PDB file of C-alpha atoms in Angstrom:
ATOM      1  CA  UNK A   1      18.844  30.408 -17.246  1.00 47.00           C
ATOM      2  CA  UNK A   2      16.198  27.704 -17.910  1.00 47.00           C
ATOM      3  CA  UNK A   3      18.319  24.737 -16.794  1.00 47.00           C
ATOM      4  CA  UNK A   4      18.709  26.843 -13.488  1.00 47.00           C
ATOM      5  CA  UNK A   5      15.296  27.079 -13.216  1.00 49.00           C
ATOM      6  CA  UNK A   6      14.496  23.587 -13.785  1.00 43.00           C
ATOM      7  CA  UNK A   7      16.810  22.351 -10.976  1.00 43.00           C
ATOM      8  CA  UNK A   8      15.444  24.502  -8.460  1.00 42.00           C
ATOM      9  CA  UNK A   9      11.763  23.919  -8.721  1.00 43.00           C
ATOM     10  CA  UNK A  10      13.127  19.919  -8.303  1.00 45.00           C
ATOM     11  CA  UNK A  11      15.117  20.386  -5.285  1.00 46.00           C
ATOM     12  CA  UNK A  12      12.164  22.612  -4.102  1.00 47.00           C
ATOM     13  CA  UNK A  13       9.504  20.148  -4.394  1.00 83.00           C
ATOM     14  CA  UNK A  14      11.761  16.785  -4.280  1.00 84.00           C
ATOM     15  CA  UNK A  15      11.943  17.521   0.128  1.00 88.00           C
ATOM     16  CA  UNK A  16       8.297  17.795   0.386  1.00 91.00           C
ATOM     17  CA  UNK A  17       7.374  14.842  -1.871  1.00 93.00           C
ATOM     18  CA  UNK A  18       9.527  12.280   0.396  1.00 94.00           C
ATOM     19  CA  UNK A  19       8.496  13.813   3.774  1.00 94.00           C
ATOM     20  CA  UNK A  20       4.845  12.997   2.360  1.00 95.00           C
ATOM     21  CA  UNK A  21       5.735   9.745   1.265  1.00 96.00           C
ATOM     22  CA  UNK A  22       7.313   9.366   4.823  1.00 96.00           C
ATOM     23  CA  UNK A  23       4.398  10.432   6.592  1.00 97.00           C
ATOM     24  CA  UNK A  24       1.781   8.416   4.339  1.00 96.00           C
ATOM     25  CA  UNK A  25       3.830   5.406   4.981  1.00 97.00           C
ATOM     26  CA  UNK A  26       3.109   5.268   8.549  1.00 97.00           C
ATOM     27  CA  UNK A  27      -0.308   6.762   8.537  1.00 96.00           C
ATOM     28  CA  UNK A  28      -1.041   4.128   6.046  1.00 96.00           C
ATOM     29  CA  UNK A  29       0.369   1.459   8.326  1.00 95.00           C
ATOM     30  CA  UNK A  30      -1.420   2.967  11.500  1.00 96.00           C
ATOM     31  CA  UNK A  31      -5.366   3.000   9.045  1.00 95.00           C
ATOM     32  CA  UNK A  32      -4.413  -0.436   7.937  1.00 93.00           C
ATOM     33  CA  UNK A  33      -3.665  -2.224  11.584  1.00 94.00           C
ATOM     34  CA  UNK A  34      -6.449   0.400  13.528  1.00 95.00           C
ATOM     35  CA  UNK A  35      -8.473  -1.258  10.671  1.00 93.00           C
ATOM     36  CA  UNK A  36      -7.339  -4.931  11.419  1.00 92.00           C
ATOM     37  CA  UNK A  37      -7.304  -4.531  14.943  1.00 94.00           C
ATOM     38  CA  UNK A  38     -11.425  -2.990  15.035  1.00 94.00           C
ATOM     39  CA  UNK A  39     -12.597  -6.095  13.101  1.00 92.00           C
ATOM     40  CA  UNK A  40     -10.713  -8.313  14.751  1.00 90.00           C
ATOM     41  CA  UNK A  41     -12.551  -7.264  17.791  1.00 91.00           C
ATOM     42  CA  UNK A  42     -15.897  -7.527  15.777  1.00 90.00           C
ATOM     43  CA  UNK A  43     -15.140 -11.228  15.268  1.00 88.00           C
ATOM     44  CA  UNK A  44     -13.117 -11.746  18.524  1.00 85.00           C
ATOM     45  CA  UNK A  45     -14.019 -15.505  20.055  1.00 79.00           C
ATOM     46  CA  UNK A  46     -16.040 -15.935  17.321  1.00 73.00           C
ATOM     47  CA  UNK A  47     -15.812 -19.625  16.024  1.00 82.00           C
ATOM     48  CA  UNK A  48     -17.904 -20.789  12.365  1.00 84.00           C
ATOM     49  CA  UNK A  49     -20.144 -18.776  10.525  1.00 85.00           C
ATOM     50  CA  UNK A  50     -22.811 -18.097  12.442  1.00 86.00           C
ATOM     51  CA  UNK A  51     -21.020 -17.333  15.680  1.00 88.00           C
ATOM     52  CA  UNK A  52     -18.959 -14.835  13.581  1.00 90.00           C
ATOM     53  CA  UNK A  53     -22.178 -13.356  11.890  1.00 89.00           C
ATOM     54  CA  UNK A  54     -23.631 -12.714  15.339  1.00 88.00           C
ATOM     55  CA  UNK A  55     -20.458 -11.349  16.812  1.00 91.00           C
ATOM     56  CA  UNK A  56     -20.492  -8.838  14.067  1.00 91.00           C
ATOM     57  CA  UNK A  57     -24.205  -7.904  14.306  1.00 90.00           C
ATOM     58  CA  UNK A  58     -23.483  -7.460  18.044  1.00 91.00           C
ATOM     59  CA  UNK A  59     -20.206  -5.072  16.940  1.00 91.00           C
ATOM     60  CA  UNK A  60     -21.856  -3.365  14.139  1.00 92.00           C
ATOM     61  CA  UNK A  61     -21.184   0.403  15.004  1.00 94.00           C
ATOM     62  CA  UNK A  62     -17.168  -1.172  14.991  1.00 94.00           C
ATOM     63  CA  UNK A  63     -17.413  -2.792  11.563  1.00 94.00           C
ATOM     64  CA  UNK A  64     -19.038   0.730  10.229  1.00 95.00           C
ATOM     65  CA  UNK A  65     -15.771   2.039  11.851  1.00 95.00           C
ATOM     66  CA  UNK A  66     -13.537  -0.446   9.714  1.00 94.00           C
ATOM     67  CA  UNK A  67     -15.336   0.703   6.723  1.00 93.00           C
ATOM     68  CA  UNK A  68     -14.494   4.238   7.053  1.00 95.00           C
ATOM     69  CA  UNK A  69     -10.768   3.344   7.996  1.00 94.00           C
ATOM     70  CA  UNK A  70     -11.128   1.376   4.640  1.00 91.00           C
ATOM     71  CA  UNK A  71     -12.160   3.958   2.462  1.00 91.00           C
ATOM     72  CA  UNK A  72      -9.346   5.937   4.104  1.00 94.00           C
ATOM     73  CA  UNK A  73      -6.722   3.800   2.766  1.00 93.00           C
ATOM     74  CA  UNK A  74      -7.624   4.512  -0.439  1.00 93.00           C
ATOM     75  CA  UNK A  75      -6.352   7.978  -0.345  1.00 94.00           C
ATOM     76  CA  UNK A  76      -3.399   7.260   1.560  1.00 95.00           C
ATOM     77  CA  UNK A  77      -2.526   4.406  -1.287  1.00 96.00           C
ATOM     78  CA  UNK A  78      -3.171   7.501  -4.114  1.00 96.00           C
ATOM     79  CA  UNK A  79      -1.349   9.950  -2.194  1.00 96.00           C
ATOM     80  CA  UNK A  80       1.780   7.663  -1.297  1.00 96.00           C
ATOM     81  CA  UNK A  81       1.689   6.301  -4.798  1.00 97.00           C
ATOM     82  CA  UNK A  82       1.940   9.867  -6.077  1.00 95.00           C
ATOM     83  CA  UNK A  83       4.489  11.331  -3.767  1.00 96.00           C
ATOM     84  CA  UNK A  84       6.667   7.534  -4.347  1.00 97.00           C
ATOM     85  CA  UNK A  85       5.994   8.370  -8.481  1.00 96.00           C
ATOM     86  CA  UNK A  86       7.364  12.209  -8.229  1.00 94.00           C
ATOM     87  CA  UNK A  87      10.425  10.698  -6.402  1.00 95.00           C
ATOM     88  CA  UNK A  88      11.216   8.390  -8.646  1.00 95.00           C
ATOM     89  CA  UNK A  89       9.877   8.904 -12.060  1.00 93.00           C
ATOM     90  CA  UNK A  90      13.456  10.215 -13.191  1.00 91.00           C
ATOM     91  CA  UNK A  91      14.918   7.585 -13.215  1.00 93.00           C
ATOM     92  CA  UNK A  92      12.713   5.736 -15.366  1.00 95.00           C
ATOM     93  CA  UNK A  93       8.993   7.159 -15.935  1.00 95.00           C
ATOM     94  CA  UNK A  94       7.153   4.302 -17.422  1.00 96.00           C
ATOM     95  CA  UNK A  95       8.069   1.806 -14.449  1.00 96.00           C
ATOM     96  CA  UNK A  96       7.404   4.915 -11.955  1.00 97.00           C
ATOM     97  CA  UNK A  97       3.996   5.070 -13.802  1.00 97.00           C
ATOM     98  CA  UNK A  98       3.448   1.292 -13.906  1.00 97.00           C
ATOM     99  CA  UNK A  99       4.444   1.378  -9.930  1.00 97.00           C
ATOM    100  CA  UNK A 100       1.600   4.031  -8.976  1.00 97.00           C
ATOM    101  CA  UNK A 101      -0.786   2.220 -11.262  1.00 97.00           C
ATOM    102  CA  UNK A 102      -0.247  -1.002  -8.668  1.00 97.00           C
ATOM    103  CA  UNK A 103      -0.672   1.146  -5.893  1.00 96.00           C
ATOM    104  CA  UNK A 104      -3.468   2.417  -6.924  1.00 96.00           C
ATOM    105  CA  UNK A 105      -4.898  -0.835  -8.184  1.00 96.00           C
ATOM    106  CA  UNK A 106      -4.328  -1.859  -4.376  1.00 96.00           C
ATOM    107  CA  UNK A 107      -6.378   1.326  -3.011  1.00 94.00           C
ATOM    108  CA  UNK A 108      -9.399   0.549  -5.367  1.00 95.00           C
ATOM    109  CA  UNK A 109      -9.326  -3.232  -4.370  1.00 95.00           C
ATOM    110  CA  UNK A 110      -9.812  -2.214  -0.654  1.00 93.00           C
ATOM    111  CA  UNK A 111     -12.162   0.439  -1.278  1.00 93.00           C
ATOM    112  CA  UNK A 112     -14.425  -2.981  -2.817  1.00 93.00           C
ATOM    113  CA  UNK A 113     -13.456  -4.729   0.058  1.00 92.00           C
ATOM    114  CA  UNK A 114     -14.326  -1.774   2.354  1.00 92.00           C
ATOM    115  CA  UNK A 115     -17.772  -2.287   0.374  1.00 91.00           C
ATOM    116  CA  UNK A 116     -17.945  -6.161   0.435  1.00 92.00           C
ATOM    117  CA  UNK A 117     -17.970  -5.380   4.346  1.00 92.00           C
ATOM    118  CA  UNK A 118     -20.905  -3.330   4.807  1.00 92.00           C
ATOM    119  CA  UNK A 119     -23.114  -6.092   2.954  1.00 91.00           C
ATOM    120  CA  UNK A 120     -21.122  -8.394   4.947  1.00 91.00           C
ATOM    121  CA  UNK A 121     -22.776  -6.234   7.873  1.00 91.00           C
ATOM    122  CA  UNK A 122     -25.853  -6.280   6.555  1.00 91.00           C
ATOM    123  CA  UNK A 123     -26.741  -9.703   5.901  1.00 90.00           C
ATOM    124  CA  UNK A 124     -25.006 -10.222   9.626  1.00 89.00           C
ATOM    125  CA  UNK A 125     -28.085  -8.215  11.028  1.00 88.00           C
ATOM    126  CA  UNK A 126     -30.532 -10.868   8.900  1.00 87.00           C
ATOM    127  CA  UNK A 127     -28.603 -13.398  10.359  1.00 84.00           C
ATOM    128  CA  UNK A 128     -29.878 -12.475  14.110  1.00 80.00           C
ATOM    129  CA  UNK A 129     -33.758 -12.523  12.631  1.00 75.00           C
ATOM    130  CA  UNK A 130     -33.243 -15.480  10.386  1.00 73.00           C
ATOM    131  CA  UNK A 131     -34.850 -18.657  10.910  1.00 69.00           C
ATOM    132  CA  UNK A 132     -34.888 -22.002   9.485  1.00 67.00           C
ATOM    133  CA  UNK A 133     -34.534 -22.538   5.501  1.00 70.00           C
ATOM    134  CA  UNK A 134     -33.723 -18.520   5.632  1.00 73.00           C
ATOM    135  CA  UNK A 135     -31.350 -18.551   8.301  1.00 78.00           C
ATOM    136  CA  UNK A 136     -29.452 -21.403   5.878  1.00 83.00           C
ATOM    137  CA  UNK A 137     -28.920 -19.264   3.110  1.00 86.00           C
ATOM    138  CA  UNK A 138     -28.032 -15.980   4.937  1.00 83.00           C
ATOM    139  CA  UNK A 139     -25.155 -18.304   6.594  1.00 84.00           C
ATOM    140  CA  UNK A 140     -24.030 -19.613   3.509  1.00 88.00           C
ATOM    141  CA  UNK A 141     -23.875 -15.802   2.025  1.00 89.00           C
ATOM    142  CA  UNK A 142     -22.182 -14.414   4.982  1.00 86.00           C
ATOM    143  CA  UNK A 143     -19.632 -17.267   4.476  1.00 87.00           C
ATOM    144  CA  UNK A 144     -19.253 -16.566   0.953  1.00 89.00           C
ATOM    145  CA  UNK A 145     -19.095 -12.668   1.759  1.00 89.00           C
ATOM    146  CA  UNK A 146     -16.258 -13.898   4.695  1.00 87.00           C
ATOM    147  CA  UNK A 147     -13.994 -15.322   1.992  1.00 87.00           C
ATOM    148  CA  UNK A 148     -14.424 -13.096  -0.648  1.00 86.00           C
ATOM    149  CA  UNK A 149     -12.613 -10.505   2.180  1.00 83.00           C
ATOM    150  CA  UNK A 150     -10.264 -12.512   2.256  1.00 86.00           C
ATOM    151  CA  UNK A 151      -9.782 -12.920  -1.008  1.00 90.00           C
ATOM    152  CA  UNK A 152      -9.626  -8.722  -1.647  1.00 92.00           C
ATOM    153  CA  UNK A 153      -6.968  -8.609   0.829  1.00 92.00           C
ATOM    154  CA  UNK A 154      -4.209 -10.991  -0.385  1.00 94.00           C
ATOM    155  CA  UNK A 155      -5.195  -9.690  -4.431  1.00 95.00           C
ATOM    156  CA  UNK A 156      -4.677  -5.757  -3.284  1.00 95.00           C
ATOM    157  CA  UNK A 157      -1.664  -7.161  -1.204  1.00 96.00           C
ATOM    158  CA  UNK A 158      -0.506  -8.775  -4.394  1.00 96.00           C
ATOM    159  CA  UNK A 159      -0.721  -5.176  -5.715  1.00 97.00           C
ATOM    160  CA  UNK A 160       0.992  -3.165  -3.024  1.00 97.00           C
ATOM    161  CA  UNK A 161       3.993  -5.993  -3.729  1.00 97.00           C
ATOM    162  CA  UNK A 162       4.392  -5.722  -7.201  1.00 97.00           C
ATOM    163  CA  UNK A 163       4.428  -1.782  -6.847  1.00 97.00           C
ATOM    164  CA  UNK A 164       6.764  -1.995  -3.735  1.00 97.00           C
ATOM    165  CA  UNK A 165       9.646  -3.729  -6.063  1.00 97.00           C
ATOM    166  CA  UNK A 166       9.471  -1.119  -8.755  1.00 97.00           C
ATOM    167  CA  UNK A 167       9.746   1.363  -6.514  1.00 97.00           C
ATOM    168  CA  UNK A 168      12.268   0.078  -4.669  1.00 97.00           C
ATOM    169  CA  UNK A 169      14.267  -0.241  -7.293  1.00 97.00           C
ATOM    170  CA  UNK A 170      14.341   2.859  -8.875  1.00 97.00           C
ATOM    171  CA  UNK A 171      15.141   4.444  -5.610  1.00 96.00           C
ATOM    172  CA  UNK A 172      18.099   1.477  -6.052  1.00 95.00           C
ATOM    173  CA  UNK A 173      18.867   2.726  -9.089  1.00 94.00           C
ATOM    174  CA  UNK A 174      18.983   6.182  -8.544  1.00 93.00           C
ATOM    175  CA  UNK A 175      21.033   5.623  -5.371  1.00 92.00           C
ATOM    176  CA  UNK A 176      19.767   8.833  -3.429  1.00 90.00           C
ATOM    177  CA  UNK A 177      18.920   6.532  -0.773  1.00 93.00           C
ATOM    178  CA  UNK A 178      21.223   4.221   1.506  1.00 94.00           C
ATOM    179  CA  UNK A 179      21.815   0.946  -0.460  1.00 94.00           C
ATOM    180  CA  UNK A 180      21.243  -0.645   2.109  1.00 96.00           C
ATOM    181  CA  UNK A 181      17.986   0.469   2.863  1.00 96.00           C
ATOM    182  CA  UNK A 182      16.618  -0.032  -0.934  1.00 96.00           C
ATOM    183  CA  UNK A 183      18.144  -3.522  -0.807  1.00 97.00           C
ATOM    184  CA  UNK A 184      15.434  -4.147   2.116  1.00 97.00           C
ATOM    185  CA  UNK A 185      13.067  -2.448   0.040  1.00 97.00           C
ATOM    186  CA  UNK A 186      13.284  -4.711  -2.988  1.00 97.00           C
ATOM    187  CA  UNK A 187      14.189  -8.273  -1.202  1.00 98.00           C
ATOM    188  CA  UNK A 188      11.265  -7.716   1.356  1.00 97.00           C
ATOM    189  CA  UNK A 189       8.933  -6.783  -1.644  1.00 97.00           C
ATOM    190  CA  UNK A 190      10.494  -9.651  -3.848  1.00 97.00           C
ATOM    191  CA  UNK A 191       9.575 -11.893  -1.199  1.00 97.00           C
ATOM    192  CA  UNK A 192       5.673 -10.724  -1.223  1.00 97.00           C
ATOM    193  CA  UNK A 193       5.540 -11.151  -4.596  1.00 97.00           C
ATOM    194  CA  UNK A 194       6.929 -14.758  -4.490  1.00 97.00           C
ATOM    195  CA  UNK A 195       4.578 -15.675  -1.495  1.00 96.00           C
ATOM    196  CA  UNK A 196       1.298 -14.122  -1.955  1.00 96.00           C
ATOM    197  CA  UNK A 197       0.352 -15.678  -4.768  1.00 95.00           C
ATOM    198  CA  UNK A 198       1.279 -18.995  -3.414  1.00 95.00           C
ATOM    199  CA  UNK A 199      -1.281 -18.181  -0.403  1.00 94.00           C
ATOM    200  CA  UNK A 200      -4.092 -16.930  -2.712  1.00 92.00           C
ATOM    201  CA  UNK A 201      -3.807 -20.648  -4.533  1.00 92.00           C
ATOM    202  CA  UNK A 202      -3.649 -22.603  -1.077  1.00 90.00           C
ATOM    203  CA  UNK A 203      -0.102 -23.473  -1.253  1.00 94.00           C
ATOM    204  CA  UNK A 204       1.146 -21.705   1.387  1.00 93.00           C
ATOM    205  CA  UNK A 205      -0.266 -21.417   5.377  1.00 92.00           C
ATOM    206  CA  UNK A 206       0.032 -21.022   8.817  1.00 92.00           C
ATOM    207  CA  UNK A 207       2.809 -18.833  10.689  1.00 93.00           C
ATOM    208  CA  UNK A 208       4.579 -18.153   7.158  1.00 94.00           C
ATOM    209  CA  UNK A 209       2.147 -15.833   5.781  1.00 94.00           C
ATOM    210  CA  UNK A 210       2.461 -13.809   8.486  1.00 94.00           C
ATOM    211  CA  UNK A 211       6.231 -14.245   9.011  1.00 96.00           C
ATOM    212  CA  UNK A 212       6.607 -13.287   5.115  1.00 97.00           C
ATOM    213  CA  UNK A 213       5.464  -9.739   5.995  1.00 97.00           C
ATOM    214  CA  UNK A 214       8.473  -8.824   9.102  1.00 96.00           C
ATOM    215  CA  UNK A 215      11.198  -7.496   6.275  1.00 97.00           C
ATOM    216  CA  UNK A 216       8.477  -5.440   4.518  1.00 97.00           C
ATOM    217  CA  UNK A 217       7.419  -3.921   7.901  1.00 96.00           C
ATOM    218  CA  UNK A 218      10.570  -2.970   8.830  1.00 97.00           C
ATOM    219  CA  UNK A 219      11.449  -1.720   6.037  1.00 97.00           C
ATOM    220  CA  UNK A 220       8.530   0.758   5.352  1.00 97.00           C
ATOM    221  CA  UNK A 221       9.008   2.019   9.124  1.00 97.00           C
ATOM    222  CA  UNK A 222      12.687   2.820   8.835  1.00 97.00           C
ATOM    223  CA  UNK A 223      12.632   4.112   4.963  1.00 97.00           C
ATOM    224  CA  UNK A 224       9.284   6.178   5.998  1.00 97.00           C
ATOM    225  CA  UNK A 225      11.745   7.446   9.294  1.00 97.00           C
ATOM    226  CA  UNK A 226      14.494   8.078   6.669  1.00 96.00           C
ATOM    227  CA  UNK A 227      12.539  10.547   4.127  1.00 96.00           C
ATOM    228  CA  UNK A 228      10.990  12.185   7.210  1.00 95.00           C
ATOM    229  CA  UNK A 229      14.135  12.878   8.670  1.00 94.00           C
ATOM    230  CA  UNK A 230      17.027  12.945   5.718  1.00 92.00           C
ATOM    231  CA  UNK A 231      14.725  13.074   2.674  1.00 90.00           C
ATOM    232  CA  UNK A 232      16.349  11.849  -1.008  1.00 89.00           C
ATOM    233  CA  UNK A 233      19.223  13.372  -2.549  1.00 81.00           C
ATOM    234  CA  UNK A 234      18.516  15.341  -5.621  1.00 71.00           C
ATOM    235  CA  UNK A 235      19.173  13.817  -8.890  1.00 59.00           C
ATOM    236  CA  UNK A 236      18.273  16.525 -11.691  1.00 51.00           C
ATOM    237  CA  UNK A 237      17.031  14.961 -15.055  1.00 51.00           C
ATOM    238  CA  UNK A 238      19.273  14.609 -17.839  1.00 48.00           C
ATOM    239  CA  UNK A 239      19.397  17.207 -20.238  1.00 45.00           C
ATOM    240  CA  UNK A 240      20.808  16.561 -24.109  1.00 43.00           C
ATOM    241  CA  UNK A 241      23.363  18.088 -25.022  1.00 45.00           C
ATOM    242  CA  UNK A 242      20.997  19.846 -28.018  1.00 44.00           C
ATOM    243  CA  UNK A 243      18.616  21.149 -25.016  1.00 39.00           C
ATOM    244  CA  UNK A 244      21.472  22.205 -22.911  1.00 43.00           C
ATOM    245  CA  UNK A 245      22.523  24.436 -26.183  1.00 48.00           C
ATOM    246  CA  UNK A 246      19.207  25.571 -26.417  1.00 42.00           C
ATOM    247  CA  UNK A 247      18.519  26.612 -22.667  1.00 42.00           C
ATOM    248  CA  UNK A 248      21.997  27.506 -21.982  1.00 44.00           C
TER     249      UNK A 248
END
């Protein structure tokens, strides 16, 4: 009958959504630190702005690399936030929807910053011809450009957060997940949301913005392990009694 038919084509499609969300998880993870790690080497040793500018000219065929790896994680935020939104919008669609709208959100934000880098780049090759009054203003715009980076990752990190905790808790709610493991989820997420903000505005520094992120990283690893592996149990939509009459 229909109601037959329905629960099938879920617990057909319900193994393939998580082991894509499993797989996106860590190939998002490996873009976003291969990302990190490439422009870290661009600026490597690199101390104020002009030494930083220079460093990058110097590196430029790396920092075209980090753009690419950028404009990668764009698609891997859409196509997590997708495969996360079939998973869970059963339990409640409107937060599901709200969830991959913040993912989403966080994908755009670094495809901008992906952008804000090549004219980063760009005035960094000025920089090296610059002199004088000239060379004054391209330092002060690759400073400006610096910051605003910074600024597009802690605002699309802001978004990941926010979209992490709804998630997380309608895979709580729906409990076809360990507890345990969703509990990570939204505590680690919680604790983004709480924090980020706070670094945006200047109130928080030093070792705990980067201790702040060890529950979330943990957690995506072993939950991303989890849906590989074991997947999400199925739970079928609810059906009203008048539908069930209907399709029965």
């Amino acid at each position: 009958n229909s109601r037959s038919r329905v629960l099938v084509c879920v617990s057909v499609t319900r193994p393939t959504n998580a082991r894509l969300a499993g797989f996106m998880f860590l190939f998002y993870i490996a873009t976003g630190v291969a990302s990190m790690v490439l422009f870290g080497q661009a600026t490597s040793g690199a101390e104020g702005t002009a030494a930083t500018l220079a460093s990058i000219a110097k590196h430029a065929t790396t920092v075209r690399l980090t753009v690419v790896l950028g404009l990668l994680t764009f698609m891997d935020a859409v196509v997590l936030a997708v495969a996360l939104y079939a998973l869970t919008r059963d339990q409640d669609r409107d937060l599901a929807m709200l969830a991959l709208c913040c993912r989403v959100g966080e994908g755009v934000i670094g495809t901008i910053s992906a952008v804000s880098t090549l004219g980063l780049l760009s005035v960094a090759m000025a920089s090296t011809a610059a002199a004088g009054p000239d060379a004054a203003a391209v330092h002060a715009l690759g400073d400006l450009l610096l910051k605003a980076g910074g600024g597009y990752t802690l605002v699309g990190a802001t978004c990941f957060a926010v979209g992490s905790t709804l998630y997380s808790y309608l895979f709580l709610r729906a409990r076809n997940v360990p507890g345990v493991l969703a509990w990570l989820g939204v505590l680690a997420s919680v604790l983004l949301v709480a924090g980020l903000p706070l670094q945006l505005a200047g109130f928080l520094s030093g070792p705990a913005t980067n201790f702040m992120w060890i529950p979330m990283a943990v957690f995506e690893v072993t939950f991303a392990l989890w849906l590989l592996i074991k997947g999400v149990a199925t739970t079928p939509k609810r059906i009203s009694p008048e539908l069930a009459d209907v399709t029965a």
